[in-house]
Amino acid sequence: MNEILAQVFQVGFFAALIRIATPLVFGTIGELFAERSGVLNLGIEGTMMLSAMTGFSTAYFTGSLWLGILAAMATGILAGLLMALLTVSLGLSQHVSGIGTTLLCSGLSFFFYRLIFGQPSSIPNIKPFDVVPIPGLSAIPVIGPILFDQFALVYLAMAIVPLSAWVLYRTPWGLNLRTVGENPDAAYSAGVSVTAMRYQALMIAGALMGLAGAFLSMAQFNAYTFGVISGRGWVCIALIVFGQWSPWKSAAGALLFAFIDALQLRLQASSIINVPYEVFLMMPFVFTIVGMALVSRNARAPDALLKPFRKEER
Amino acid sequence: MIALRLEPREHTPVWLNMLLPLLAVLATLVICSGLIKLAGASVMAAYAKLFLSALSTRFNLVETAVKATPLVFTGLAVTVAFRAKFWNIGAEGQLLAGAMAAAFIGARQGLPAWSLVPAMIAGGAAAGALWAVVPAALKTRYKVDDVVTTLLLNFVIFYGMMALLDGPWKDPLSGYPDSPDIRMAAEFPILLKATRLHLGVLIAALCTPLVWLLMSKTTLGFSITAVGENPRAASYAGMSISGVILLSALISGALAGLAGASEVGGLHFQVMAGISPGYGYTGIVIAMLARLNPLGVIPAAFFFAVIITGAEAMSRATGVPVFLADVIQGTALVTMLIALLFNQYRVRLRRVSHE
């Protein structure tokens, strides 16, 4: 047992944990904006797929990783606009709209990837993002290499949690957004446009989901594959329930998930426990379900979540 | 300025009910023709290949029916669940559960030969039902969101299956991740000589009217719809919401499990990684196109079976990526959802003046 612990819990393990948590933080905070405005965005998985593809392809052809990031965010915003059109303007079922968006976006990502790259014998790849050590801070023992010797996008993810908490709880815009998600009638009476707020929320959500997808195909890995997201979008939705719709708690959930994911990766690599590696791949999903079961009874979703808002029917 | 206004409809004319899915499909094909153009192919040639290759010969027609079979099962599974607003996005996982159970039972040497096929069918349905009851129980007991759990459970059982294929079920000689073949006596009987039309196709065809009877002629079917449409009223009427949701999950899971059993017993005779290329997710599109009417599932499933079979031929002939089939599925779900608006609302154009 001690041998396992010594093998697993090294500085490298925690640095990997932070990297695994990064796309989850982007996705979770993005989804949080959508849900706090009253829209469950089940398009997240497909949005991440498509953004991972467009980001990667843009970087592949332009040679600029940051242009790739922009393309991925633009893709995410477009997918968010589709979701907004369906659920906000047309007031359609959020569940089915989200599944439709995911099926459509993942279909498009397969289609265009094949159209652009054909079926080459080796997977096209790019030179992914490099780590950017922060001078001074990265030299701190233990904490330095874990937190301050990472990709630029990791620092962005670290900043986005407090930033989103500030925007949601400390700004008038955030107050409006939360009111639209809790009590759209009241927001409407106070002169807030429910439609505009939800469109904005879904666009921000899409941009962040785009970042999440791009991180996977351009930083964590150096290529786009059909399995690049493999359920991480769905996990983000679970993390919000687990985090009770709070940015801080949801980000903590992302760290917890990343801990289990990093752990299973280490256990896969170490030959101490001899079972097929797929058993370890299963672990994070099982833990996520158990985690949701533990908190769901007390979790309270935004009141207007899943409910379309129509002025005429007030 | 002209404004678009939606006015609630009192009731929907029958012709509109039939027309909506056709309109949605038509809109989908128009939208997707843009992608064919982008791929540099002729729209007409590509669609001709996509639709006609699956229907061209008697043999291909039978093959399309075989391809439609798992889709009929998953379409019915989603229909029953969605009627109760039990958001079962897990037909994919329940299918895998049924396939694994059938492959396990079909390979047992100890069982008498005559019992194998019925045991596989029953076992597949039971395994699917059991896998669907997990999220339903989590929903009714712990209020855990069913969409997320059914989705996550798809990954759990997929990796579980891969672990079996990579461990105890791995072929010791070739090392391939294929489960051991089921016994000869466990293979579903073939109904039409020199084709692959197997017993599963017949079961799917029989299940459709049965599910229709269940949903429209029985108290349980009525309760399922009532709980889906208005849980509070259903509860006042003395129905147990949890009980009805659990039952709908059992039926839904069993149907999806049958899809897996039928694929193993009638087609593949073993389980392998690619046993379901997303049949469970296609089932959602099919159920929505069928407007959650079990009888509509067969034409919708057949339509997607045609596309899935035809996509390969289209890709070979015109170079349009085979994944056009996936885009069509996603687009069809979105356009159908929009088409349903015409069902609930009348669209009125009105002249409005600015004050």
XYZ file of C-alpha atoms in Angstrom, chain A residues 47-232:
186
model
C -19.888 22.084 -28.504
C -16.611 20.873 -26.977
C -16.194 18.295 -29.760
C -16.703 20.801 -32.542
C -14.522 23.463 -30.906
C -11.730 20.966 -30.323
C -11.877 20.242 -34.060
C -12.086 23.837 -35.345
C -9.409 25.018 -32.895
C -7.062 22.235 -33.877
C -7.643 22.654 -37.617
C -7.126 26.419 -37.457
C -3.878 25.982 -35.569
C -2.801 23.255 -37.984
C -3.218 25.454 -41.054
C -2.286 28.887 -39.706
C 0.444 27.691 -37.388
C -0.954 29.970 -34.706
C -2.245 28.329 -31.554
C -3.945 31.498 -30.369
C -5.843 31.844 -33.650
C -6.961 28.283 -32.979
C -8.199 29.320 -29.557
C -10.152 32.195 -31.117
C -11.676 29.860 -33.694
C -12.686 27.415 -30.976
C -14.314 30.174 -28.930
C -16.136 31.491 -32.005
C -17.374 27.966 -32.698
C -18.606 27.697 -29.135
C -20.431 31.009 -29.408
C -22.141 29.846 -32.604
C -23.254 26.627 -30.925
C -24.486 28.722 -27.995
C -26.481 30.894 -30.398
C -28.106 27.787 -31.858
C -29.063 26.681 -28.350
C -30.387 30.194 -27.653
C -32.439 30.246 -30.835
C -34.036 26.904 -29.960
C -34.602 27.316 -26.246
C -34.940 31.070 -25.749
C -36.469 32.478 -28.945
C -38.551 29.405 -29.785
C -39.014 28.150 -26.222
C -38.423 24.493 -27.177
C -37.626 21.667 -24.773
C -34.170 22.321 -23.337
C -33.467 18.625 -22.953
C -34.153 17.718 -26.567
C -32.612 20.936 -27.954
C -29.410 20.186 -26.072
C -29.213 16.586 -27.245
C -29.939 17.824 -30.772
C -27.170 20.426 -30.546
C -24.741 17.796 -29.299
C -25.641 15.286 -32.027
C -25.448 17.982 -34.687
C -22.150 19.484 -33.493
C -20.417 16.144 -33.033
C -21.677 15.028 -36.447
C -20.289 18.246 -37.951
C -16.955 17.775 -36.200
C -16.572 14.246 -37.668
C -17.762 15.399 -41.070
C -15.443 18.385 -41.390
C -12.452 16.614 -39.889
C -12.784 13.903 -42.518
C -13.396 16.482 -45.240
C -10.320 18.504 -44.262
C -7.868 15.744 -43.433
C -9.203 12.709 -45.312
C -8.027 9.390 -43.915
C -4.270 9.821 -43.487
C -2.185 6.897 -42.274
C -0.884 8.861 -39.299
C -2.980 11.244 -37.217
C -2.258 14.897 -38.111
C -0.795 16.729 -35.144
C 0.408 20.151 -34.113
C 3.059 21.433 -31.784
C 0.824 22.029 -28.777
C 1.020 24.809 -26.202
C 4.182 24.905 -24.119
C 4.228 25.432 -20.388
C 4.848 29.022 -19.309
C 6.603 29.004 -15.935
C 5.785 32.115 -13.924
C 9.103 33.724 -12.905
C 9.695 33.494 -9.174
C 6.526 31.653 -8.272
C 7.471 28.539 -10.211
C 10.603 28.233 -8.099
C 8.643 27.716 -4.868
C 9.199 24.123 -3.789
C 6.297 21.700 -4.385
C 3.644 24.383 -5.039
C 5.671 26.063 -7.786
C 5.890 23.134 -10.187
C 2.288 22.134 -9.434
C 0.570 25.497 -9.909
C 2.992 27.874 -11.624
C 4.720 25.754 -14.234
C 1.681 25.203 -16.432
C 0.068 26.165 -19.747
C -1.165 29.740 -20.087
C -4.694 28.383 -20.383
C -4.337 26.760 -16.965
C -3.673 30.186 -15.419
C -6.699 31.484 -17.304
C -8.826 28.721 -15.774
C -7.502 29.647 -12.312
C -8.497 33.254 -12.922
C -11.885 32.468 -14.359
C -13.288 30.951 -11.167
C -12.957 34.067 -8.967
C -13.797 36.251 -11.954
C -17.062 34.431 -12.633
C -17.944 34.455 -8.934
C -17.361 38.216 -8.898
C -19.399 38.778 -12.058
C -22.278 36.622 -10.857
C -22.500 37.918 -7.278
C -20.966 41.384 -7.290
C -22.082 43.074 -10.493
C -25.529 44.370 -11.531
C -25.266 42.246 -14.690
C -24.715 39.144 -12.554
C -27.656 40.016 -10.344
C -29.843 40.403 -13.433
C -28.606 37.084 -14.770
C -29.390 35.260 -11.545
C -32.806 36.923 -11.310
C -33.594 35.866 -14.870
C -32.731 32.306 -13.833
C -34.699 32.385 -10.600
C -37.663 34.610 -11.352
C -37.877 35.819 -14.948
C -41.233 37.531 -14.318
C -39.687 39.739 -11.680
C -36.713 40.494 -13.907
C -39.043 41.399 -16.760
C -41.079 43.687 -14.523
C -37.874 45.407 -13.462
C -37.120 46.115 -17.121
C -34.536 43.407 -17.691
C -34.763 41.661 -21.060
C -34.951 37.954 -20.253
C -34.210 37.074 -23.861
C -31.110 39.271 -24.067
C -29.725 37.996 -20.763
C -30.179 34.359 -21.773
C -28.602 34.966 -25.183
C -25.612 36.600 -23.505
C -25.316 33.783 -20.979
C -25.420 31.108 -23.681
C -22.796 32.947 -25.736
C -20.453 33.228 -22.773
C -21.143 29.575 -21.987
C -20.340 28.613 -25.569
C -17.074 30.564 -25.583
C -15.928 28.843 -22.388
C -16.970 25.413 -23.691
C -14.949 26.243 -26.804
C -11.918 26.907 -24.601
C -12.498 23.584 -22.876
C -12.535 21.719 -26.186
C -9.514 23.599 -27.529
C -7.514 22.900 -24.368
C -7.962 19.180 -24.955
C -6.916 19.131 -28.629
C -4.228 21.836 -28.386
C -2.630 21.687 -24.928
C -3.362 18.416 -23.148
C -3.070 16.500 -26.436
C -1.618 17.593 -29.759
C -4.309 16.208 -32.038
C -8.031 15.914 -32.539
C -9.479 12.430 -32.243
C -13.111 11.307 -32.197
C -12.680 10.361 -28.554
C -11.037 13.622 -27.487
C -13.948 14.701 -25.263
C -15.319 11.250 -24.293
C -17.923 12.353 -21.805
C -16.107 15.301 -20.210
